XYZ file of C-alpha atoms in Angstrom:
772
model
C 23.580 73.957 1.963
C 23.896 71.711 -1.079
C 27.224 73.156 -2.147
C 29.447 72.239 0.793
C 31.151 69.034 -0.414
C 34.607 70.567 -0.438
C 34.022 72.492 2.803
C 33.204 69.285 4.721
C 36.625 67.826 3.850
C 38.611 70.715 5.257
C 36.893 71.557 8.542
C 39.221 71.978 11.487
C 42.242 72.887 9.353
C 44.129 75.779 10.996
C 45.757 76.891 7.746
C 42.424 77.134 5.978
C 40.922 78.843 9.009
C 43.598 81.506 8.713
C 42.911 81.901 4.991
C 39.169 82.290 5.670
C 39.914 85.129 8.111
C 42.133 86.835 5.520
C 45.665 88.248 5.423
C 47.335 91.454 4.249
C 50.292 90.591 1.980
C 52.478 92.376 -0.522
C 51.823 91.649 -4.168
C 55.139 92.262 -5.963
C 55.902 92.740 -9.646
C 59.410 94.255 -9.515
C 61.896 95.851 -7.143
C 59.884 99.060 -7.328
C 56.296 97.699 -7.610
C 55.249 96.317 -4.202
C 51.621 96.895 -3.202
C 49.698 95.746 -0.136
C 46.612 93.673 -0.848
C 44.063 92.006 1.422
C 43.710 88.314 0.480
C 40.863 86.147 1.742
C 39.566 82.662 1.011
C 35.839 82.744 0.293
C 33.333 80.513 2.126
C 33.101 78.157 -0.859
C 36.764 77.239 -0.190
C 37.370 77.405 -3.932
C 37.700 81.162 -4.553
C 40.409 83.555 -3.384
C 39.386 87.205 -3.169
C 41.785 90.125 -2.924
C 41.419 93.887 -2.729
C 43.607 96.968 -2.658
C 43.721 98.828 0.648
C 42.993 102.036 -1.253
C 39.382 103.180 -1.129
C 37.442 102.773 -4.342
C 39.777 100.197 -5.854
C 37.904 97.163 -7.277
C 38.497 93.676 -5.937
C 39.625 90.653 -7.942
C 39.064 86.930 -7.552
C 40.530 83.735 -8.916
C 39.600 80.095 -8.483
C 41.792 77.489 -6.820
C 41.107 75.486 -9.989
C 43.060 78.102 -11.944
C 46.240 77.217 -10.040
C 48.858 74.767 -11.256
C 51.163 74.945 -8.262
C 52.624 76.858 -5.321
C 56.355 77.618 -5.064
C 57.893 78.435 -1.695
C 60.703 80.950 -1.198
C 62.596 82.848 -3.890
C 61.441 80.733 -6.831
C 60.675 83.468 -9.332
C 62.833 86.119 -10.947
C 60.953 88.873 -9.128
C 61.340 87.303 -5.689
C 64.972 86.426 -6.397
C 65.629 90.088 -7.184
C 64.153 90.965 -3.762
C 66.117 88.317 -1.830
C 68.079 91.005 0.016
C 64.849 92.653 1.174
C 62.555 89.732 2.062
C 63.627 86.374 3.556
C 62.566 83.244 1.650
C 60.295 81.933 4.432
C 57.958 84.923 3.871
C 57.810 84.576 0.082
C 55.791 82.324 -2.205
C 54.519 82.235 -5.777
C 51.102 81.121 -7.019
C 51.520 79.565 -10.480
C 48.481 79.727 -12.777
C 47.576 77.257 -15.476
C 48.041 78.184 -19.121
C 49.843 81.397 -20.023
C 48.544 83.626 -17.237
C 51.279 85.404 -15.282
C 52.281 84.181 -11.828
C 51.347 85.942 -8.586
C 54.354 86.717 -6.351
C 53.455 87.363 -2.710
C 55.298 88.377 0.474
C 53.625 87.772 3.823
C 54.358 89.761 6.975
C 55.541 86.631 8.782
C 56.841 83.161 8.023
C 53.803 81.653 9.787
C 51.358 83.533 7.535
C 53.256 82.480 4.398
C 53.318 78.859 5.604
C 49.543 78.914 6.245
C 48.822 80.138 2.724
C 51.238 77.710 1.080
C 49.952 74.660 2.959
C 46.310 75.729 2.814
C 46.386 76.419 -0.920
C 48.061 73.082 -1.606
C 45.405 71.289 0.437
C 42.636 73.013 -1.499
C 44.294 72.052 -4.791
C 44.592 68.424 -3.650
C 40.936 68.459 -2.537
C 39.846 69.762 -5.938
C 42.022 67.241 -7.773
C 40.494 64.335 -5.851
C 36.898 65.390 -6.584
C 34.751 63.069 -8.652
C 32.848 64.287 -11.701
C 29.634 64.616 -9.657
C 31.353 66.776 -7.003
C 32.917 68.957 -9.690
C 29.512 69.480 -11.249
C 27.979 70.350 -7.854
C 30.807 72.830 -7.320
C 30.180 74.378 -10.734
C 26.430 74.694 -10.085
C 27.180 76.261 -6.710
C 29.489 78.833 -8.296
C 26.736 79.893 -10.694
C 24.196 80.077 -7.869
C 26.433 82.484 -5.939
C 27.049 84.636 -9.034
C 23.337 84.975 -9.736
C 22.203 85.519 -6.121
C 22.640 89.286 -6.370
C 21.184 90.194 -2.965
C 23.056 87.304 -1.249
C 19.964 86.008 0.564
C 20.590 82.370 -0.392
C 17.542 82.358 -2.678
C 16.951 82.915 -6.387
C 13.898 84.781 -7.606
C 12.610 84.379 -11.149
C 14.364 87.543 -12.428
C 17.709 86.341 -11.020
C 17.089 82.936 -12.598
C 16.473 84.505 -16.023
C 19.645 86.597 -15.682
C 21.557 83.455 -14.736
C 20.362 81.596 -17.821
C 21.713 84.361 -20.046
C 25.021 84.213 -18.148
C 25.082 80.447 -18.723
C 24.524 80.749 -22.492
C 20.818 79.777 -22.456
C 18.249 81.681 -24.516
C 15.047 80.158 -23.160
C 11.426 80.956 -23.852
C 10.133 82.855 -20.774
C 7.036 80.677 -20.457
C 9.086 77.447 -20.511
C 11.570 78.922 -18.044
C 8.739 79.904 -15.661
C 7.247 76.399 -15.941
C 10.557 74.790 -14.884
C 10.998 77.395 -12.140
C 7.528 76.634 -10.726
C 8.136 72.860 -10.759
C 11.423 73.334 -8.895
C 9.896 75.733 -6.335
C 8.701 72.966 -4.025
C 8.614 75.332 -1.043
C 6.157 77.501 -3.059
C 7.880 80.705 -1.921
C 8.377 82.194 -5.382
C 12.126 81.679 -4.923
C 14.539 78.771 -5.244
C 16.642 77.600 -2.329
C 19.963 76.027 -3.303
C 18.527 72.464 -3.221
C 15.629 73.636 -5.414
C 18.072 75.315 -7.759
C 19.861 71.948 -8.183
C 16.495 70.442 -9.148
C 15.907 73.312 -11.598
C 19.376 72.718 -13.077
C 18.722 68.975 -13.492
C 15.478 69.681 -15.358
C 17.309 72.260 -17.452
C 20.103 69.827 -18.322
C 17.956 66.786 -19.001
C 20.008 64.725 -21.471
C 17.486 63.453 -23.995
C 20.389 62.451 -26.264
C 21.842 60.096 -23.645
C 18.368 58.907 -22.615
C 17.767 57.683 -26.177
C 20.895 55.529 -25.992
C 19.994 54.325 -22.497
C 16.511 53.233 -23.539
C 17.786 51.536 -26.705
C 19.680 49.070 -24.490
C 17.481 48.986 -21.389
C 15.211 45.959 -21.105
C 12.578 47.824 -19.084
C 13.369 51.479 -19.911
C 14.225 52.143 -16.239
C 17.634 50.577 -15.748
C 20.437 48.701 -17.480
C 20.905 45.183 -16.197
C 24.467 43.812 -16.227
C 23.538 41.940 -19.439
C 22.153 45.155 -21.008
C 25.358 46.994 -20.165
C 27.453 44.141 -21.601
C 25.499 44.419 -24.858
C 26.141 48.161 -24.940
C 29.876 47.695 -24.346
C 30.144 45.063 -27.074
C 27.868 46.537 -29.752
C 28.430 50.286 -29.369
C 31.674 50.834 -27.486
C 33.340 47.878 -29.253
C 34.831 46.767 -25.928
C 34.145 43.056 -26.211
C 37.126 41.862 -24.174
C 35.866 40.481 -20.850
C 32.664 42.528 -21.171
C 31.004 40.877 -18.147
C 33.783 41.873 -15.741
C 33.978 45.300 -17.348
C 30.241 45.886 -16.906
C 30.432 44.847 -13.239
C 33.296 47.257 -12.610
C 31.482 50.151 -14.328
C 28.403 49.591 -12.142
C 30.537 49.455 -9.010
C 32.481 52.609 -9.970
C 29.824 54.924 -11.362
C 26.397 53.848 -10.064
C 25.296 56.255 -7.270
C 22.344 54.143 -6.093
C 23.133 51.397 -3.583
C 19.791 49.755 -4.378
C 20.721 49.506 -8.075
C 24.157 48.133 -7.170
C 22.537 45.375 -5.128
C 20.538 44.441 -8.238
C 23.786 44.545 -10.279
C 22.151 47.201 -12.462
C 22.776 50.773 -13.584
C 20.380 53.717 -13.430
C 20.337 56.535 -15.950
C 22.326 58.758 -13.525
C 25.041 56.108 -13.290
C 25.098 55.652 -17.064
C 25.487 59.412 -17.516
C 28.326 59.515 -14.986
C 30.134 56.685 -16.798
C 29.819 58.417 -20.188
C 31.098 61.693 -18.671
C 34.119 60.077 -16.994
C 37.670 59.678 -18.290
C 36.772 56.067 -19.149
C 33.900 57.297 -21.315
C 35.938 60.022 -23.000
C 37.044 59.967 -26.626
C 40.695 59.217 -25.846
C 41.576 55.715 -24.723
C 42.824 56.066 -21.102
C 45.486 53.452 -21.812
C 47.188 55.895 -24.176
C 47.527 58.500 -21.450
C 49.872 56.371 -19.355
C 53.431 55.400 -20.209
C 52.843 52.584 -22.709
C 55.405 52.873 -25.520
C 58.762 51.183 -25.945
C 61.431 53.693 -24.815
C 64.436 51.445 -25.488
C 65.061 52.465 -29.097
C 67.580 55.053 -30.379
C 66.727 58.733 -29.800
C 66.240 59.319 -33.531
C 63.216 56.971 -33.462
C 61.132 59.373 -31.376
C 59.264 62.626 -31.800
C 60.587 64.890 -29.023
C 58.577 67.722 -27.474
C 60.653 70.803 -28.317
C 60.563 74.533 -27.636
C 61.926 77.447 -29.680
C 63.206 80.675 -28.102
C 62.229 79.149 -24.770
C 63.353 82.226 -22.837
C 60.746 84.467 -24.500
C 57.390 85.115 -22.848
C 56.040 87.252 -25.708
C 57.112 88.427 -29.179
C 60.622 88.317 -30.634
C 61.186 92.073 -30.983
C 60.490 93.676 -27.635
C 59.221 90.768 -25.524
C 60.316 89.815 -22.051
C 63.012 87.164 -21.592
C 62.505 85.092 -18.455
C 63.636 81.861 -16.829
C 59.892 81.335 -16.303
C 59.750 80.307 -19.979
C 62.038 77.362 -19.197
C 60.112 76.420 -16.064
C 56.779 76.428 -17.904
C 58.093 74.462 -20.888
C 59.811 71.821 -18.744
C 56.823 71.359 -16.433
C 54.683 70.804 -19.541
C 56.907 67.877 -20.517
C 59.049 69.709 -23.087
C 62.320 67.800 -23.554
C 64.318 70.148 -25.789
C 64.729 73.820 -24.882
C 66.661 76.518 -26.714
C 69.258 78.822 -25.177
C 70.522 81.784 -27.267
C 73.834 82.813 -25.690
C 75.658 86.149 -26.107
C 78.523 87.908 -24.365
C 77.280 89.769 -21.306
C 78.759 92.298 -18.849
C 81.163 91.274 -16.074
C 82.199 88.167 -18.004
C 78.767 86.542 -17.529
C 77.040 85.168 -20.674
C 73.488 86.366 -21.221
C 70.440 84.893 -22.970
C 68.179 86.920 -25.236
C 67.010 87.201 -28.846
C 69.998 88.776 -30.583
C 69.675 91.957 -32.667
C 66.364 92.826 -30.968
C 65.060 94.781 -27.974
C 64.027 91.715 -25.960
C 65.161 91.821 -22.327
C 68.195 89.825 -21.183
C 68.691 87.139 -18.532
C 71.802 85.421 -17.190
C 72.853 82.101 -18.711
C 73.660 80.942 -15.172
C 70.046 81.533 -14.072
C 68.758 79.541 -17.053
C 70.970 76.562 -16.155
C 69.808 76.738 -12.525
C 66.165 76.658 -13.662
C 66.882 73.675 -15.921
C 68.640 71.895 -13.050
C 65.623 72.395 -10.781
C 62.780 71.665 -13.216
C 64.222 69.337 -15.892
C 62.694 66.182 -14.427
C 59.597 67.455 -12.604
C 57.224 66.296 -15.362
C 59.277 63.510 -16.958
C 62.333 61.415 -16.074
C 63.428 61.211 -19.688
C 66.392 63.175 -21.121
C 66.393 66.911 -21.688
C 68.309 68.428 -24.606
C 69.712 71.959 -24.282
C 69.914 73.383 -27.793
C 72.663 75.993 -27.497
C 72.756 78.897 -29.947
C 76.325 80.061 -29.345
C 77.301 83.648 -30.188
C 79.816 84.034 -27.334
C 83.544 84.700 -27.249
C 85.872 81.876 -26.236
C 86.257 83.381 -22.748
C 82.546 83.461 -22.073
C 82.115 80.002 -23.623
C 84.463 78.766 -20.877
C 82.208 80.431 -18.320
C 79.217 78.686 -19.907
C 80.992 75.329 -19.562
C 81.825 76.078 -15.908
C 78.181 76.845 -15.126
C 76.966 73.719 -16.939
C 79.393 71.457 -15.099
C 79.070 73.073 -11.681
C 75.261 73.491 -11.618
C 74.133 70.358 -13.458
C 76.787 68.056 -11.987
C 76.284 64.387 -12.774
C 73.027 65.101 -14.622
C 75.055 66.607 -17.505
C 76.127 63.904 -19.954
C 79.863 64.450 -20.520
C 80.909 61.182 -22.162
C 79.384 58.334 -24.188
C 77.431 55.816 -22.147
C 79.490 52.897 -20.944
C 79.274 49.941 -23.286
C 77.655 51.937 -26.131
C 80.859 52.769 -27.987
C 80.138 54.187 -31.436
C 77.312 51.857 -32.348
C 74.514 54.416 -32.429
C 72.391 56.778 -30.398
C 71.312 55.601 -26.952
C 67.641 55.328 -26.011
C 65.502 57.625 -23.836
C 65.446 54.832 -21.237
C 69.264 54.661 -21.142
C 69.458 58.455 -20.846
C 66.907 58.805 -18.043
C 67.763 61.702 -15.745
C 70.423 63.052 -18.127
C 70.787 66.481 -19.721
C 72.382 66.563 -23.186
C 73.946 69.539 -24.922
C 73.184 70.143 -28.596
C 75.849 72.523 -29.900
C 78.927 72.797 -32.085
C 81.858 70.552 -31.262
C 85.550 70.311 -32.093
C 86.083 66.946 -33.774
C 83.895 63.979 -32.947
C 83.303 61.133 -30.525
C 85.883 58.938 -32.233
C 88.772 60.944 -30.753
C 87.417 60.597 -27.201
C 86.624 56.910 -27.510
C 89.983 56.291 -29.228
C 91.835 58.021 -26.392
C 93.727 60.520 -28.561
C 96.012 62.716 -26.444
C 95.836 65.943 -28.447
C 94.329 68.519 -26.097
C 93.864 71.936 -27.771
C 92.550 74.805 -25.635
C 90.380 76.034 -28.487
C 89.404 74.976 -31.961
C 87.767 76.372 -35.061
C 84.466 75.090 -36.344
C 82.596 76.227 -39.408
C 80.016 78.912 -38.560
C 77.062 76.826 -39.556
C 73.913 75.461 -37.999
C 71.225 77.736 -36.673
C 73.515 80.603 -35.616
C 74.535 81.190 -39.209
C 70.931 80.839 -40.342
C 69.904 83.402 -37.736
C 72.567 85.832 -38.913
C 71.483 85.267 -42.499
C 67.887 85.975 -41.532
C 69.067 89.046 -39.636
C 70.434 90.521 -42.844
C 67.009 89.942 -44.411
C 65.396 91.482 -41.342
C 67.453 94.637 -41.809
C 65.805 95.058 -45.202
C 62.431 94.301 -43.651
C 63.145 96.808 -40.853
C 63.740 99.622 -43.321
C 60.459 98.801 -45.071
C 58.506 98.814 -41.794
C 60.297 101.646 -40.010
C 57.255 103.891 -40.286
C 55.369 101.343 -38.163
C 57.838 101.717 -35.307
C 59.351 98.253 -35.750
C 63.126 97.940 -35.634
C 66.269 96.118 -34.545
C 69.478 97.310 -32.992
C 72.411 97.799 -35.312
C 74.735 95.881 -32.998
C 76.240 94.088 -35.968
C 75.645 94.529 -39.660
C 76.185 91.001 -40.856
C 75.022 91.406 -44.439
C 77.795 89.989 -46.557
C 80.092 89.718 -43.540
C 79.150 86.394 -41.933
C 82.328 84.729 -40.724
C 83.153 81.366 -42.182
C 84.773 80.129 -38.957
C 83.984 80.395 -35.266
C 86.367 79.918 -32.353
C 85.120 77.324 -29.907
C 86.410 76.605 -26.408
C 87.398 73.017 -25.691
C 85.596 73.142 -22.332
C 82.235 73.853 -23.984
C 82.985 71.450 -26.849
C 83.589 68.648 -24.345
C 80.066 69.079 -22.976
C 78.660 67.940 -26.339
C 78.385 64.169 -26.773
C 75.479 62.791 -28.827
C 74.141 66.021 -30.359
C 76.887 67.715 -32.374
C 75.410 70.488 -34.532
C 76.494 70.304 -38.175
C 75.505 71.924 -41.440
C 73.207 69.933 -43.707
C 74.840 69.416 -47.146
C 72.273 67.136 -48.772
C 70.902 63.654 -48.281
C 73.600 61.908 -50.304
C 76.367 63.643 -48.350
C 74.621 62.784 -45.108
C 74.248 59.128 -46.067
C 77.943 58.844 -46.942
C 79.587 61.078 -44.338
C 77.312 62.094 -41.458
C 77.907 60.448 -38.100
C 74.991 59.123 -36.030
C 75.611 61.740 -33.300
C 75.477 64.720 -35.689
C 72.344 66.882 -35.758
C 71.284 69.265 -38.524
C 68.899 72.182 -38.070
C 66.470 73.476 -40.680
C 64.382 76.603 -40.860
C 60.761 75.730 -41.552
C 61.082 76.915 -45.174
C 64.204 74.800 -45.846
C 62.609 71.750 -44.201
C 59.491 72.277 -46.305
C 61.615 72.431 -49.479
C 63.419 69.184 -48.589
C 60.087 67.547 -47.875
C 58.643 68.731 -51.175
C 61.691 67.766 -53.237
C 62.646 64.482 -51.574
C 60.154 63.468 -48.886
C 61.133 59.806 -48.920
C 64.830 60.625 -48.490
C 64.027 62.993 -45.643
C 62.172 60.196 -43.817
C 65.124 57.851 -44.439
C 67.592 60.494 -43.174
C 65.545 60.867 -39.980
C 65.586 57.126 -39.358
C 69.363 57.491 -38.757
C 69.882 61.092 -37.602
C 68.271 63.700 -35.396
C 66.871 66.775 -37.177
C 65.714 70.022 -35.627
C 63.211 72.312 -37.366
C 62.557 75.821 -36.043
C 60.288 78.753 -37.012
C 61.346 81.380 -39.505
C 63.025 84.504 -38.153
C 60.295 86.493 -39.865
C 57.815 85.237 -37.269
C 58.510 88.266 -35.087
C 55.160 87.796 -33.320
C 56.341 84.365 -32.089
C 53.715 82.630 -34.219
C 54.149 78.967 -35.184
C 54.140 76.807 -38.295
C 52.218 73.544 -38.318
C 54.446 70.857 -36.764
C 52.473 68.124 -38.530
C 54.215 68.518 -41.889
C 57.597 68.116 -40.168
C 56.461 65.065 -38.203
C 55.314 63.621 -41.554
C 58.990 63.633 -42.576
C 60.067 62.000 -39.315
C 61.743 65.158 -37.945
C 62.173 64.584 -34.239
C 62.933 68.026 -32.757
C 60.167 70.228 -34.140
C 60.619 73.397 -32.091
C 57.613 75.626 -31.420
C 57.059 78.873 -29.541
C 55.389 77.412 -26.455
C 54.352 80.901 -25.323
C 51.971 81.272 -28.294
C 48.585 79.540 -28.111
C 46.844 78.331 -31.258
C 46.459 75.433 -33.644
C 50.157 74.503 -33.756
C 50.423 74.185 -29.971
C 47.105 72.314 -29.870
C 48.635 69.730 -32.222
C 51.815 69.570 -30.157
C 49.850 69.117 -26.936
C 47.625 66.533 -28.608
C 50.574 64.423 -29.753
C 52.558 64.635 -26.505
C 49.607 64.287 -24.107
C 49.901 60.526 -24.666
C 52.590 58.186 -23.302
C 52.451 59.641 -19.812
C 53.352 63.123 -21.048
C 56.998 61.999 -20.978
C 57.913 64.115 -24.044
C 58.947 61.164 -26.247
C 56.605 59.526 -28.784
C 57.781 56.485 -30.742
C 57.586 57.057 -34.494
C 55.615 54.538 -36.606
C 57.642 51.472 -37.603
C 57.718 52.446 -41.289
C 59.602 55.646 -40.326
C 62.190 53.833 -38.217
C 63.296 51.159 -40.676
C 66.121 52.054 -43.098
C 64.244 50.317 -45.913
C 60.751 51.456 -44.917
C 60.210 53.254 -48.227
C 57.648 55.685 -46.792
C 57.041 58.967 -48.610
C 54.470 61.286 -46.982
C 53.596 62.640 -50.424
C 52.592 59.135 -51.611
C 51.526 57.107 -48.537
C 49.654 54.568 -50.649
C 52.992 53.218 -51.972
C 54.179 51.815 -48.641
C 53.891 48.256 -47.406
C 51.023 47.551 -45.001
C 49.018 50.439 -46.517
C 45.581 50.103 -44.938
C 43.409 53.259 -45.236
C 40.538 53.714 -42.804
C 37.320 55.689 -42.758
C 36.389 57.816 -39.747
C 32.681 58.447 -39.175
C 31.894 61.025 -36.491
C 28.360 61.913 -35.539
C 28.427 65.162 -33.567
C 25.393 64.752 -31.316
C 25.340 67.554 -28.753
C 27.233 70.076 -26.648
C 27.114 70.780 -22.915
C 27.656 74.056 -21.046
C 29.830 75.757 -23.650
C 31.502 78.880 -22.208
C 30.337 82.339 -23.199
C 32.936 84.082 -25.366
C 31.246 87.357 -26.309
C 31.260 89.750 -23.356
C 28.322 91.779 -24.724
C 25.376 91.567 -22.354
C 22.642 89.301 -23.624
C 24.914 87.683 -26.229
C 24.459 83.898 -26.556
C 26.799 81.509 -28.373
C 25.743 80.196 -31.828
C 27.956 77.091 -31.747
C 29.253 74.999 -34.601
C 31.740 72.124 -34.447
C 34.603 71.697 -36.885
C 36.475 68.414 -37.062
C 39.976 68.666 -38.562
C 42.319 65.893 -39.665
C 46.027 66.752 -39.549
C 48.332 64.224 -41.166
C 50.038 63.489 -44.483
C 48.881 65.821 -47.301
C 46.353 63.261 -48.570
C 44.705 63.159 -45.129
C 44.485 66.901 -44.437
C 40.851 67.929 -44.227
C 38.136 69.636 -42.218
C 34.348 69.521 -42.073
C 31.791 71.462 -40.043
C 28.391 70.939 -38.555
C 25.691 73.561 -39.039
C 25.499 76.226 -36.342
C 22.820 76.208 -33.626
C 21.343 79.624 -32.988
C 21.413 81.065 -29.461
C 22.227 77.923 -27.495
C 25.601 77.347 -25.924
C 24.102 75.438 -23.017
C 22.777 72.248 -24.610
C 22.932 72.530 -28.435
C 21.954 69.427 -30.436
C 23.243 68.648 -33.969
C 23.135 64.930 -34.881
C 25.364 65.861 -37.871
C 27.594 63.133 -39.333
C 31.062 63.859 -40.800
C 33.181 61.372 -42.764
C 36.935 61.280 -43.450
C 39.264 58.871 -45.247
C 42.577 58.408 -43.414
C 45.455 57.027 -45.504
C 48.141 57.084 -42.792
C 46.347 56.576 -39.467
C 49.628 56.265 -37.542
C 50.497 59.943 -38.210
C 47.025 61.503 -38.103
C 45.764 63.827 -35.378
C 42.088 64.695 -34.945
C 41.211 68.193 -33.711
C 37.712 69.098 -32.535
C 37.041 72.849 -32.534
C 33.938 74.647 -31.271
C 33.338 78.166 -32.575
C 30.718 80.850 -32.072
C 29.328 81.452 -35.580
C 29.224 85.037 -36.815
C 27.964 85.796 -40.314
C 29.541 89.284 -40.442
C 32.984 88.642 -38.938
C 35.391 85.886 -38.005
C 33.992 83.186 -35.734
C 35.070 83.331 -32.084
C 36.964 80.399 -30.611
C 35.078 78.548 -27.853
C 37.117 75.409 -27.134
C 39.051 72.514 -28.674
C 40.462 69.067 -28.059
C 43.182 67.321 -30.099
C 44.299 63.696 -29.952
C 46.029 61.048 -32.119
C 43.677 59.201 -34.457
C 44.965 55.850 -33.198
C 43.945 56.691 -29.617
C 40.267 57.265 -30.479
C 37.752 55.178 -28.558
C 34.801 54.135 -30.660
C 31.146 54.350 -29.690
C 29.376 57.045 -27.667
C 31.989 59.370 -26.174
C 32.322 62.739 -24.502
C 35.033 65.228 -25.483
C 36.066 67.438 -22.557
C 36.977 70.762 -24.139
C 40.124 72.783 -23.503
C 40.631 76.543 -23.582
C 42.882 78.388 -26.009
C 45.644 77.931 -23.419
C 45.151 74.167 -23.360
C 43.586 74.080 -19.883
C 40.284 72.373 -19.020
C 37.069 74.407 -19.015
C 34.734 72.104 -17.062
C 32.018 71.114 -17.557
C 32.112 72.132 -21.259
C 31.988 69.065 -23.500
C 30.766 67.533 -26.754
C 28.904 64.240 -27.083
C 29.756 62.254 -30.211
C 29.516 58.802 -31.745
C 32.691 57.449 -33.358
C 33.004 54.572 -35.799
C 36.124 53.510 -37.742
C 35.912 51.155 -40.709
C 38.304 49.953 -43.391
C 38.074 51.649 -46.770
C 36.042 49.404 -49.046
């Protein structure tokens, strides 16, 4: 067989042998929903198949590539709720990428659970270590198995035609038959798997890449080391040590030993290089940890989540600690916790005044303790929305201190005094509380002895904003009552918002560098606000400040932390564009991580760089008190140097099918969007290619002027054109403008959930010039 690369690596593994035989396990969704299912690893060692024991029930499958991780024991809310029924050594959770729900399983024995946990992890590691060529072989093999309807290990012409439609190819029957005949070297009228690989290679012949290859090849057959150096210098603009670079590329990507001995590269090697991470549109150096992390916290954009506990909408959605786990493992560094009085003296977390489900504050803190530093060592901020009584605030403080221990920052860092905010580097491994506070840091540093049990603070910050929005919601609820939308009448706050809130000293003492305060204007802030005080803005209020005094907002954010959060009217958990808030230097721009779409694409695009650590250093002109930058007039700043981005969209490869109708083929178009300061906002599209999602070719050139490159993000979107209705989303990729690699580059597309959809990609040529 041609498709056994992964199988060869895992022969003789007892755990995988057990998985190949299959196991009956319980799939659990709640205390009352526990169903037996037969789980089995397929022969390809990449697909897990499961089926109900009931006759007539359909089976389901998922790929090992869909999995993000495996958790042993009671590491989900469902399994925790069943802890009294099933011991932890029989329980495990399969965690899927993106926003797909987890799979909680209970085996009949600890040995069976251990086999599945270890075996699945080995398969995931095997997949992760695959090269691009192996991944492609795996992908081809998957399609072969799907199309081989009678499972005889051969493909007849009818099956091949059906497969092409499945793969988004609308091919002339005569041309298809010609390729089929050339590949049928055994002359049996069918294709064996090796012959199918040959058929696929003919089908995917990259004329676009061949043109580039031949432009630089001295003999049209290979690239000598000198040819490759010329290509790196002239097209990829990688002139630095081009000779050594060319030698390394040949050694890394050239599959032919004979070519390597000649210090040359064949077309196959050239194609592998262009399809690798090194040949992708984003500079690999930007993906690692490369920025200075020794500056004050207010000098960074911080990956931030809103209503982190919610898995769905803000009216009736499920609250879950899983929301915190997912956000933190994606590198989010600021999560929100809405706290309310709960039964039995235990504070609860949910979206107040709504029908969302409730979870224990204690469970949230335990999840934060376990997952805070899985993806990043840099500090996590807990943004506390406090609606609790003094008694339950004391319970909150007890849980924070007991569960988080030394990770919770309880006092200013030694030697920092009151000179300013510490840096992410200085706060590594620490969890900070952002909440209201009695008094300030001065009292603690000054050693004042006054020790009140409670104190009053003005009822400001987000809690008051939320209550204010709730009164507006009540009006909205009455207007939409006929649609079945509503809120509980737990508290009618219209006109009754308290001006003061009682705060426990124990909870107040947990707040150090992130004291929540009301924003009273830029002048007031400049004269009176302390460096450790944080103001929160609804998106509409932040937008107004930006519109009225953009330059002052940037200046404010060079000294202070600001948090911006979505409007309470976004009951569907939709998001605003974070870009306009980043333009003002706002650091904590909180988004609903559970909602896919453009806003989260931008967030992922910004924070994918710098090792995914969750902290991105703001441009220098936004960090300097006298920077004078106004996002509404970027041309007025010092060092203003606009640039022109030229993108030639050349081709697409193996775009996924999005319309489930049989026989439907994608009509792809590519839209390139610039997100940045208002002057830079723009989008342009290629024409659409009819009935070809497999290897569409455009050669369309798009041009953009970028006035503030340091803040710009570039988003590539592929859509299925429809002249009668809205285009369907196919895939996207977003990255900072400054991380673009020039020359011929591939863009490896992501799904709506932000996960890879190999081998779908775009092939483009990028050139950046200064504005004449």
